[in-house]
Tab-separated table of C-alpha atoms and ligand atoms in Angstrom:
chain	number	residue	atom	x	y	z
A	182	UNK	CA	29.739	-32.022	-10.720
A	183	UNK	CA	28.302	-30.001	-13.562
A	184	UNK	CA	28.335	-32.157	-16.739
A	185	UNK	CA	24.488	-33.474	-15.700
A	186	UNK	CA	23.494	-30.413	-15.372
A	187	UNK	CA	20.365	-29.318	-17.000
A	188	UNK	CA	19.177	-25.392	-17.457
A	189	UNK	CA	17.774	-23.653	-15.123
A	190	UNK	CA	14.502	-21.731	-16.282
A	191	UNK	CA	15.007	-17.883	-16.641
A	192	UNK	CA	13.534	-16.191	-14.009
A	193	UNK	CA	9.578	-15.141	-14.510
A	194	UNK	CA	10.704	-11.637	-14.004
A	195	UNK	CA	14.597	-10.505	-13.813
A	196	UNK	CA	14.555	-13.351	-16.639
A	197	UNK	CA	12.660	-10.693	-19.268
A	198	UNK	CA	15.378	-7.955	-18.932
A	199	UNK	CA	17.900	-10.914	-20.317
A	200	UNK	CA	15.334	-11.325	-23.423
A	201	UNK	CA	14.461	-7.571	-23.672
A	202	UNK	CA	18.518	-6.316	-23.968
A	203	UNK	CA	18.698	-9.116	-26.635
A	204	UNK	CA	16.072	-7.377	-28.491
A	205	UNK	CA	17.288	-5.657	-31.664
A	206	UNK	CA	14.051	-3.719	-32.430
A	207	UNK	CA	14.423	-0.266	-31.652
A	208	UNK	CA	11.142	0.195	-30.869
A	209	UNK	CA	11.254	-2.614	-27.857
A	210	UNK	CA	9.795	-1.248	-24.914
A	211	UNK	CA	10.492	-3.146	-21.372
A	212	UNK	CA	7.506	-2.843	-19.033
A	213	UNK	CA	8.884	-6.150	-16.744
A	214	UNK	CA	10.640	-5.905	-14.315
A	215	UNK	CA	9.421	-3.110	-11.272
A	216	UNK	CA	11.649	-0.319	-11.636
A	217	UNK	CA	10.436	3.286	-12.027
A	218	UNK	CA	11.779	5.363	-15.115
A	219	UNK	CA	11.253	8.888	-15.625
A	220	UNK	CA	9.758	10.640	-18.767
A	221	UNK	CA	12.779	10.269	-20.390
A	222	UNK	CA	12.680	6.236	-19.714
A	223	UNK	CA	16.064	6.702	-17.285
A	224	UNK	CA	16.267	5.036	-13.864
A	225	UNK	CA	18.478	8.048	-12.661
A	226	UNK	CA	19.971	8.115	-9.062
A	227	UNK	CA	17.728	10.496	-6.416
A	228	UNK	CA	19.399	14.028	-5.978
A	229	UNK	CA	18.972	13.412	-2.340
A	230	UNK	CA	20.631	10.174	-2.413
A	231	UNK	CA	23.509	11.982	-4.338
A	232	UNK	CA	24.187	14.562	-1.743
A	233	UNK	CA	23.877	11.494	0.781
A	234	UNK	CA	26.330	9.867	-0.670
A	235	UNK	CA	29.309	12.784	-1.472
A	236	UNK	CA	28.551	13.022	2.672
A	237	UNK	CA	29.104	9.705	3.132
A	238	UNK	CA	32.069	9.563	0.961
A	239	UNK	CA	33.808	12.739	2.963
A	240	UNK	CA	33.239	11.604	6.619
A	241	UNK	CA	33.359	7.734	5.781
A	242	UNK	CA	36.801	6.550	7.885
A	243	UNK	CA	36.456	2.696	7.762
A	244	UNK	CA	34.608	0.398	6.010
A	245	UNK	CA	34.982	-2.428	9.030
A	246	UNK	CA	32.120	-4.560	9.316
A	247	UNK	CA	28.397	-3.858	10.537
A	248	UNK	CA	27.158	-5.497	13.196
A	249	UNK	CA	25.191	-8.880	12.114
A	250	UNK	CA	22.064	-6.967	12.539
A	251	UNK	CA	23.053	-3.722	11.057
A	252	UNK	CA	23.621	-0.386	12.584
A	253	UNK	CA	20.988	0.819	15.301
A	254	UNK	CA	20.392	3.621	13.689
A	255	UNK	CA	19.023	2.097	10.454
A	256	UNK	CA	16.905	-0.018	12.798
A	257	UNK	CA	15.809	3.504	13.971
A	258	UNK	CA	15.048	5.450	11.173
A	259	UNK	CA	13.279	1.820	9.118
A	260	UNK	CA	11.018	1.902	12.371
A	261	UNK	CA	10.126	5.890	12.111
A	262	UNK	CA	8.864	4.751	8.631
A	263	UNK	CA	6.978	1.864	9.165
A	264	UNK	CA	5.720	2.443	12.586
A	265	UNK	CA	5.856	6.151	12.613
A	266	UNK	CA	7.310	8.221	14.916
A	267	UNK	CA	7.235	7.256	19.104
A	268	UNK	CA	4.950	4.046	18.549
A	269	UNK	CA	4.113	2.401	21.527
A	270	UNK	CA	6.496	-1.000	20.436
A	271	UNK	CA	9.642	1.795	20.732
A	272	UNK	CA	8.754	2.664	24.189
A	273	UNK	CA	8.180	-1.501	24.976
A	274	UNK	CA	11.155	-2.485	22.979
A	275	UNK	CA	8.843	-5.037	21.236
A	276	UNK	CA	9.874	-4.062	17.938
A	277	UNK	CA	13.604	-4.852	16.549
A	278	UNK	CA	14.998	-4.322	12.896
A	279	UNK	CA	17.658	-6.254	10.775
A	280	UNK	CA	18.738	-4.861	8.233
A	281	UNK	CA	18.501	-7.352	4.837
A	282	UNK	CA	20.027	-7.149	1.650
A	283	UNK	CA	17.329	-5.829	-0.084
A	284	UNK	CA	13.111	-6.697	0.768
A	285	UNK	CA	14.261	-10.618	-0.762
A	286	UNK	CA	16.679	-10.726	1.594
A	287	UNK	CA	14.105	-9.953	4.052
A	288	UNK	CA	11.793	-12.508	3.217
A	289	UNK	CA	14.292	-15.270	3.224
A	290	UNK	CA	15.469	-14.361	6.924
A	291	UNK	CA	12.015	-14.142	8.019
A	292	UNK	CA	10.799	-17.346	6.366
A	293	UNK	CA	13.947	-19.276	7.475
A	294	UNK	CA	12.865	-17.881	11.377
A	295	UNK	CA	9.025	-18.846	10.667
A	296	UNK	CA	10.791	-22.658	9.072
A	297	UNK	CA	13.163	-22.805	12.569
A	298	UNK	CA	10.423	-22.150	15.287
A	299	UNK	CA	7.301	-24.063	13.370
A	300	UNK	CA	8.881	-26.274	10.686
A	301	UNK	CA	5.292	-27.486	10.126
A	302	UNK	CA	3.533	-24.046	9.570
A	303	UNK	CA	2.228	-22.762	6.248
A	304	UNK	CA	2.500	-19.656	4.463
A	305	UNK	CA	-0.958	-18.625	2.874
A	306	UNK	CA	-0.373	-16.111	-0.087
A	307	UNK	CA	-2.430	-14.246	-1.879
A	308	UNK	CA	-3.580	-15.067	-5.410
A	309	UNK	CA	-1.627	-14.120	-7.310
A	310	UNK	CA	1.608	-12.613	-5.611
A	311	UNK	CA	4.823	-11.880	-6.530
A	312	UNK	CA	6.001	-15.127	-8.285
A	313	UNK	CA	9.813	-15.149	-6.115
A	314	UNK	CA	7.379	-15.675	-3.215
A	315	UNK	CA	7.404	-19.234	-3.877
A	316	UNK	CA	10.761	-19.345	-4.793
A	317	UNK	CA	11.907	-17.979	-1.476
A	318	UNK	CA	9.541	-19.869	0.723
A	319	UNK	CA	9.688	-23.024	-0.813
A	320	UNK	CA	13.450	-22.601	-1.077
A	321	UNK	CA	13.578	-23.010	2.714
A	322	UNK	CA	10.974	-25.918	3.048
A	323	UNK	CA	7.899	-24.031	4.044
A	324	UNK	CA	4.745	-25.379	2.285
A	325	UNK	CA	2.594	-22.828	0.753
A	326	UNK	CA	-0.803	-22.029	0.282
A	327	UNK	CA	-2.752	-19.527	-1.038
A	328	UNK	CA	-5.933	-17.472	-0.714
A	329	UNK	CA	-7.878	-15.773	-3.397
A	330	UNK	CA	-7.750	-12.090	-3.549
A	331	UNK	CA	-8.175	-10.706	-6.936
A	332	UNK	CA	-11.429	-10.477	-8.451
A	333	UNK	CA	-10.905	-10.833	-12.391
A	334	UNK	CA	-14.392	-9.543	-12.924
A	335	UNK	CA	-14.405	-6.183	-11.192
A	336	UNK	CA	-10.632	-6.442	-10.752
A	337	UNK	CA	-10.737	-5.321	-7.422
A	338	UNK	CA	-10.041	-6.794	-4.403
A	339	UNK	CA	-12.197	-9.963	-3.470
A	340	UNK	CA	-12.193	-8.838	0.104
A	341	UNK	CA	-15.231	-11.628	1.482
A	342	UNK	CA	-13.678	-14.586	-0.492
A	343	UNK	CA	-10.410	-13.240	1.232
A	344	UNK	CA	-11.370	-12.983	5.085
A	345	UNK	CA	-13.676	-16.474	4.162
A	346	UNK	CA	-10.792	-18.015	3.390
A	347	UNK	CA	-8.622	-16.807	6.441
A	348	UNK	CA	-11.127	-17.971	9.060
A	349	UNK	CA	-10.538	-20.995	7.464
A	350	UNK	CA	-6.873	-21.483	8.107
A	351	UNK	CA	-5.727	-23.852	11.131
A	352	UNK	CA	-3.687	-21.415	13.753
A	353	UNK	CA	0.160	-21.165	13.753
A	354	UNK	CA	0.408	-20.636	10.001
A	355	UNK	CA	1.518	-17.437	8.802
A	356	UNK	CA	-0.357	-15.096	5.943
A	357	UNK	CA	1.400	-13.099	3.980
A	358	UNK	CA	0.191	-9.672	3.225
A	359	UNK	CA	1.394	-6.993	0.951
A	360	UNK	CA	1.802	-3.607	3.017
A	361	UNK	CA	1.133	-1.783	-0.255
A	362	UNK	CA	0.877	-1.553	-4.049
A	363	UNK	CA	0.162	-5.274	-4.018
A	364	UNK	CA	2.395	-6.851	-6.289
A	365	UNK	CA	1.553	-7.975	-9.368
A	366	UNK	CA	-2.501	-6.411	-8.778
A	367	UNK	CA	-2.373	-3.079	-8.007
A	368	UNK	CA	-5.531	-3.797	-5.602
A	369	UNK	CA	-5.281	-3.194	-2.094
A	370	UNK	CA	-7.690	-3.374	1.262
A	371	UNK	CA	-9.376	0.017	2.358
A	372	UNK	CA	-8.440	0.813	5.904
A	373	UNK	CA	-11.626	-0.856	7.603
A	374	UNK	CA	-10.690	-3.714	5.846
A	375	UNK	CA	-7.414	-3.829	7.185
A	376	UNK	CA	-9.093	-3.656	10.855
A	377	UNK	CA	-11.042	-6.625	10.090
A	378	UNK	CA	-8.386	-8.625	8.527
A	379	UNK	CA	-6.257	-7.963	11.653
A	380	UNK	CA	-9.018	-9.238	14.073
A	381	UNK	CA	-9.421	-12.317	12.022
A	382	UNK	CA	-5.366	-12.699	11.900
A	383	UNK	CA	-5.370	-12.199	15.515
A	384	UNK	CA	-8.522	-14.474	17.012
A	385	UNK	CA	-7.386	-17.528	14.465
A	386	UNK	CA	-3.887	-17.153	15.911
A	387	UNK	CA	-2.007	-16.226	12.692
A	388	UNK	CA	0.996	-14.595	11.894
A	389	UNK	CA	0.713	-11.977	9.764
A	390	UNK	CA	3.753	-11.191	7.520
A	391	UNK	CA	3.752	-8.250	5.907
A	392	UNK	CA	6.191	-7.530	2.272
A	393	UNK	CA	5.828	-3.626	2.471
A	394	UNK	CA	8.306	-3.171	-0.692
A	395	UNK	CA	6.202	0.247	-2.213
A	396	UNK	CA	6.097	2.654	0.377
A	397	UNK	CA	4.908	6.257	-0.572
A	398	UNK	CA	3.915	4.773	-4.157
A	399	UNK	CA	0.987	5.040	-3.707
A	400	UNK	CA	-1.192	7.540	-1.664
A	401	UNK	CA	2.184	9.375	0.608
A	402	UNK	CA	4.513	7.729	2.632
A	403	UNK	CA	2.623	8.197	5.506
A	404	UNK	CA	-0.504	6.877	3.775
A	405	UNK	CA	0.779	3.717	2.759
A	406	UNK	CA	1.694	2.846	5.902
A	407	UNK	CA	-1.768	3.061	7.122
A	408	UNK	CA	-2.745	-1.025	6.655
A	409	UNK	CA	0.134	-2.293	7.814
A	410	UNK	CA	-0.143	-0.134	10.985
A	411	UNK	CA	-3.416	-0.714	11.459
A	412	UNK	CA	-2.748	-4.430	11.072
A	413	UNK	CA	-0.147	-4.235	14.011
A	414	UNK	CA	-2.724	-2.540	16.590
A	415	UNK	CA	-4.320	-5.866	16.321
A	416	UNK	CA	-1.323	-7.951	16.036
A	417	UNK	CA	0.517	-9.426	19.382
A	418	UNK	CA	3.374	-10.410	16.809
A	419	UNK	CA	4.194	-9.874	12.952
A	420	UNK	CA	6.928	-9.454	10.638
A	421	UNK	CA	7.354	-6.747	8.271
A	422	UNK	CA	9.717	-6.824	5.676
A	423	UNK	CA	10.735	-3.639	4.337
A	424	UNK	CA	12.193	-2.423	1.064
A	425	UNK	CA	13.949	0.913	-0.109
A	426	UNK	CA	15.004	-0.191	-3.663
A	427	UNK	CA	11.835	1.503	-4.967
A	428	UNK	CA	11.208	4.455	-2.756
A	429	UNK	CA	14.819	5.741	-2.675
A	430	UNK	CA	15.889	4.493	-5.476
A	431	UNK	CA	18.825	1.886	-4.501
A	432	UNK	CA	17.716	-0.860	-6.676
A	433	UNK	CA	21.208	-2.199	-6.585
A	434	UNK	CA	22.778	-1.620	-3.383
A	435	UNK	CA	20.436	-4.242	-2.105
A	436	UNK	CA	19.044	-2.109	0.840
A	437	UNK	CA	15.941	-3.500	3.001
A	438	UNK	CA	14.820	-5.027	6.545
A	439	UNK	CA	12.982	-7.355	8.800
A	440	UNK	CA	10.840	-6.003	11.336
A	441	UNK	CA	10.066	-7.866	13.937
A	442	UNK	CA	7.128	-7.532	16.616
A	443	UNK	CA	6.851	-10.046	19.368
A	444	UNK	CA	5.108	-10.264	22.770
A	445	UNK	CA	7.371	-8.826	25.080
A	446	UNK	CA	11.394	-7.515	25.196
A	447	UNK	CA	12.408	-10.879	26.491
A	448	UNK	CA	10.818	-12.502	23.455
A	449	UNK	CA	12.080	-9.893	20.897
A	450	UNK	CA	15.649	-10.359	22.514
A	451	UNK	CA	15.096	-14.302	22.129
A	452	UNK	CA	14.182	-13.646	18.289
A	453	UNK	CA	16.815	-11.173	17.283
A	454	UNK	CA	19.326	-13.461	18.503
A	455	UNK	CA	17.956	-16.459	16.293
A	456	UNK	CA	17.798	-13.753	13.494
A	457	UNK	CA	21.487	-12.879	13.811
A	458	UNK	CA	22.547	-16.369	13.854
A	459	UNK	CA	20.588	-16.903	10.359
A	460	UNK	CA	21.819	-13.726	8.973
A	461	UNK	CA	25.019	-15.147	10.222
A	462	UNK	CA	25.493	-18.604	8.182
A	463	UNK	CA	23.928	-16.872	4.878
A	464	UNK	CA	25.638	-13.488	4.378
A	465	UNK	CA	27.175	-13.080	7.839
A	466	UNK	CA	26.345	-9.287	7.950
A	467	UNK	CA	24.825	-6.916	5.885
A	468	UNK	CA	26.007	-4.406	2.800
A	469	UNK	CA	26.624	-0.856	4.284
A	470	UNK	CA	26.292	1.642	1.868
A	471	UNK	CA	22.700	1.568	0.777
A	472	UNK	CA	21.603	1.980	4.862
A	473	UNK	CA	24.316	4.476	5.039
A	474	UNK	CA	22.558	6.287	2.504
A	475	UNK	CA	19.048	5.968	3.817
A	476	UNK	CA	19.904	6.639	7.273
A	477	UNK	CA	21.760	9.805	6.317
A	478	UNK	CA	18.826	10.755	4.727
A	479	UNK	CA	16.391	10.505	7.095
A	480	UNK	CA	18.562	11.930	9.713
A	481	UNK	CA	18.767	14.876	8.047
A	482	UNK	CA	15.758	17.327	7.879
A	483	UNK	CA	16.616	18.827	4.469
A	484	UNK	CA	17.485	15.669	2.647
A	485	UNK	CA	14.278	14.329	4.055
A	486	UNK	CA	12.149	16.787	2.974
A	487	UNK	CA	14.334	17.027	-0.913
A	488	UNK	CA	14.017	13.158	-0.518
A	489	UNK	CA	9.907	13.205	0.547
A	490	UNK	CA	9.520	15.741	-2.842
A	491	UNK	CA	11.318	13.115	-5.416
A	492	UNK	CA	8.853	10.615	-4.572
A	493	UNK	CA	6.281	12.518	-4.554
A	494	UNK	CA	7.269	13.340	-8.178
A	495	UNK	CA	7.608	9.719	-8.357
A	496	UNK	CA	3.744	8.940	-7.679
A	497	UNK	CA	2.030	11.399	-9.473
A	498	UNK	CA	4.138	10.571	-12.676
A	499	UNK	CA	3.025	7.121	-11.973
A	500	UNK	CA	-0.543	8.568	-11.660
A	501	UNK	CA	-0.138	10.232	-14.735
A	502	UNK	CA	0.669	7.414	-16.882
A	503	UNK	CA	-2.273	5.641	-15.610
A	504	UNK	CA	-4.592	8.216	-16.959
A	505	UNK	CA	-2.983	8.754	-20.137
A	506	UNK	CA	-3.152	4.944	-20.718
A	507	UNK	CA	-6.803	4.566	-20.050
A	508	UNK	CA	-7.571	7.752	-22.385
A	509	UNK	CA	-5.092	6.646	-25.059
A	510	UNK	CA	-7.068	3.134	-24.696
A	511	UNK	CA	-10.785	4.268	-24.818
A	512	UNK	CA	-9.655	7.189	-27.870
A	513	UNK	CA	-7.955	3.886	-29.746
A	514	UNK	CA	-11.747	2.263	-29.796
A	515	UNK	CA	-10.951	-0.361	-27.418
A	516	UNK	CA	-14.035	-2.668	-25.971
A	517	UNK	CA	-12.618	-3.463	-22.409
A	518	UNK	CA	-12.850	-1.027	-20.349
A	519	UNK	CA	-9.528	-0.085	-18.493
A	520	UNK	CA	-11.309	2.418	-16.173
A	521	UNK	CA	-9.436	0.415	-13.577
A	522	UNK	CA	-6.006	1.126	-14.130
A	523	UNK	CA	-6.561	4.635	-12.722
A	524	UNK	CA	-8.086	3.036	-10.068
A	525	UNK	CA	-5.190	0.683	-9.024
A	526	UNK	CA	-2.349	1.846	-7.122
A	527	UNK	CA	1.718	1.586	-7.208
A	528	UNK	CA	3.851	0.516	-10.055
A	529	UNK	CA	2.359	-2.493	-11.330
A	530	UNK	CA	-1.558	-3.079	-13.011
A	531	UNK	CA	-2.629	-6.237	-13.700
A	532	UNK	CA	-4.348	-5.930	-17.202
A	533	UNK	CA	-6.061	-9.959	-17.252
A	534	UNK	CA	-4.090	-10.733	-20.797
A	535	UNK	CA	-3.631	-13.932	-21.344
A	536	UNK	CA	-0.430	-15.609	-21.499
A	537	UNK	CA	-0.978	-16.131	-25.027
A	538	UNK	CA	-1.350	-12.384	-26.251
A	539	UNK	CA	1.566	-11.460	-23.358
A	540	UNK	CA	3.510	-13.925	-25.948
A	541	UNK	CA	2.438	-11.884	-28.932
A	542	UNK	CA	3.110	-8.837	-27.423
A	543	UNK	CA	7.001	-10.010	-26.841
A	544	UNK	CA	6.943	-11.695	-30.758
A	545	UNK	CA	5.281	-9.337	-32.861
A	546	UNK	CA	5.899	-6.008	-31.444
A	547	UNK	CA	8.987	-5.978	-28.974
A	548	UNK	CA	6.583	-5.419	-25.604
A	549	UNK	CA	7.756	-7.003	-22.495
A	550	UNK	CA	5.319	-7.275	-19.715
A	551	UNK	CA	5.256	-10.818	-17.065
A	552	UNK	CA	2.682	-13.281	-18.079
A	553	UNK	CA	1.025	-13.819	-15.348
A	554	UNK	CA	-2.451	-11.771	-15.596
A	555	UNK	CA	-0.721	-9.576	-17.983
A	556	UNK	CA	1.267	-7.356	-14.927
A	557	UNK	CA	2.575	-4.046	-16.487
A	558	UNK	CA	5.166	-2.144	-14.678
A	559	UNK	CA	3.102	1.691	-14.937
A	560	UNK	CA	5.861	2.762	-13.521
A	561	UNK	CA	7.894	1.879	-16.690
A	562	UNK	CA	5.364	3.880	-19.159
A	563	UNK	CA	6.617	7.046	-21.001
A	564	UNK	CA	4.740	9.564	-23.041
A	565	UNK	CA	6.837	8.257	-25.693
A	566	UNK	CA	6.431	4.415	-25.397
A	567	UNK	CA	2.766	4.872	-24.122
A	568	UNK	CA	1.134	5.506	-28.154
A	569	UNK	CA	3.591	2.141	-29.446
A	570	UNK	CA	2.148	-0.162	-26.136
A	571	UNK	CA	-1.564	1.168	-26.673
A	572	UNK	CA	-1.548	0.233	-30.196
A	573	UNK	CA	0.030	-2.767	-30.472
A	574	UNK	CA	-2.390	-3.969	-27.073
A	575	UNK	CA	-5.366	-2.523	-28.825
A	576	UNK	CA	-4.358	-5.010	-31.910
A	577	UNK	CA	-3.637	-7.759	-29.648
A	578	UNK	CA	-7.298	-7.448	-27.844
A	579	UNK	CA	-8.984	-7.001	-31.402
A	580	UNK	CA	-7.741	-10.317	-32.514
B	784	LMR	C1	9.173	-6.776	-9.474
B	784	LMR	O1	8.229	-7.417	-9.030
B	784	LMR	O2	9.321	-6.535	-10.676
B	784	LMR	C2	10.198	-6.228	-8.519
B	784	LMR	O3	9.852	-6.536	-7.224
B	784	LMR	C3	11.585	-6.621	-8.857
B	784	LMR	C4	11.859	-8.068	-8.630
B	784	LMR	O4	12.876	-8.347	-7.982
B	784	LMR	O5	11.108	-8.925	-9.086
């Protein structure tokens, strides 16, 4: 079976960490892969997650499966922070919640769903996106497409070329939208914007599909829900995929959802059951402790409010490092103007290096970043590693 077998290639991100721990220099500083360190570089566990948890541990009398879907009230408390609290689809029963290993896990149940009901649809994303995009969707047959969004220029958000390019797109296909903190750019649409894009989603009979992994990374939880709210006044039907890896924390217990919004409770019924069966033959039912731990959370009023206050800490250290790297860049003489990196939003900047000096980066001074348009993980950035990336970048562009 495996003697044929040729290497796979190493993953565009997770693949770096590999590279980076194999690094001997002890000056190597990982800005990859998107996962928030604090000013001492640690990824350390949430205070509030660590009272959740001794809770959990003391009351916890089985560990007998979940249901398929996961428990109802994770489905609860996942809408209360999308939706916000008593939206219209609770009252309809419109809206119903799986919960996925993780925001990938998400994306794969939804696209399989999307690849069941309209095996010839296409998913339009944005360019550039997350590179596993592509490996998820095309992993279950959907053909992709995508639509510009980035301009390189003013690196901002290309928002004509973007709706342009949706009124273009036959109906039945699906766009995919990033909630927040668009992954890898940094750049998202203004809340008017999000209004329009919704109207053209909805009159061109599109799907929207929403990756909403970066919640309160940005402007406040509540904030960052704004577009993809917006988008769903204007939406008959969506699906937003959820992710609390970054927010709380639980990169590894693989914690995360699928929202789904259809027409009517008959036709939410119809779709949950074609979720469960698909949740069914992959995983057959979902991890428990990560949406043990967020649901305790956010059932409790203290923890929420202790929880609210670490990520809080969370985005304005983020915020921070973004303005410390634009004046450590302009004091260091540097021509191009990163004025935008304060102006770009949740744990990743897209800096427009090209692949080449993202190479010399890695070789000549130990600095791992992804290749495509240069994406830095901000979130990664430390007083301490900031003055050894500035330089060696400020060598790199001089060259
Ligand atoms: C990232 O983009 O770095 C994160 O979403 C982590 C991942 O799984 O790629």
């Amino acid at each position: 079976m495996f003697d044929q077998l040729e290497m796979a290639p190493p993953d565009a991100i997770l693949g770096l960490i590999e590279a980076f721990k194999k690094d001997t220099n002890p000056d190597k500083v990982n800005l990859s892969v998107g996962v928030y360190q604090d000013k001492n570089g640690n990824t350390p566990v949430f205070q509030s997650v660590k009272k959740a948890e001794q809770f959990i541990l003391s009351e916890e009398i089985t560990k007998n499966y979940f249901p398929i879907e996961g428990s109802p009230e994770y489905a609860r408390v996942v809408q209360e922070l999308i939706l916000g609290k008593d939206h219209e689809f609770n009252a309809q029963r419109r809206a119903v919640t799986v919960h996925t290993p993780g925001g990938t896990g998400g994306l794969r149940v939804g696209a399989e769903l999307i690849k069941y009901i309209r095996p010839e649809a296409k998913i339009w994303v944005s360019q550039p996106t997350w590179p596993n995009h592509a490996n998820v969707f095309r992993a279950v047959g959907l053909e992709m497409e995508s639509y510009p969004y980035f301009d390189a220029v003013t690196c901002a958000l290309d928002f004509d070329a973007m709706l342009s390019a949706f009124q273009q797109i036959p109906p039945h296909n699906v766009v995919l939208l990033h909630g927040c903190c668009h992954n890898p750019t940094g750049v998202d649409p203004a809340p008017k914007q999000w209004a329009q894009i919704g109207q053209v989603l909805a009159e061109r009979n599109l799907l929207p599909f929403l990756d909403f992994a970066y919640q309160g990374l940005a402007k406040g939880l509540e904030e960052d829900a704004q577009g993809v709210r917006i988008l769903l006044e204007n939406s008959s039907e969506a699906l937003v995929v959820n992710s609390f890896s970054k927010n709380f924390g639980l990169y590894n217990e693989r914690v995360g959802g699928l929202t789904l919004v259809a027409g009517s409770l008959q036709s939410a019924e119809a779709a949950l059951s074609q979720v469960k069966s698909i949740v069914r033959r992959n995983y057959s039912n979902p991890p428990a402790h990560g949406a043990k731990v967020v649901t305790t959370i956010l059932q409790s009023p203290e923890l929420k409010i202790e929880w609210e206050g670490e990520v809080a800490e969370m985005r304005s250290r983020i915020q921070k490092m973004r303005e410390q790297f634009v004046k450590q860049m302009a004091a260091l003489g540097v021509k191009k103007d990163f004025s935008f990196i304060q102006r770009q939003t949740g744990m990743f900047s897209f800096t427009g290096l090209s692949e080449e000096q993202v190479q010399n980066l890695r070789d000549r001074y130990s600095i791992y970043i992804v290749k495509t348009g240069g994406r830095i993980n901000v979130a990664g950035m430390t007083e301490k590693n900031l003055p050894i990336l500035c330089k060696a970048l400020a060598e790199v562009l001089s060259e």
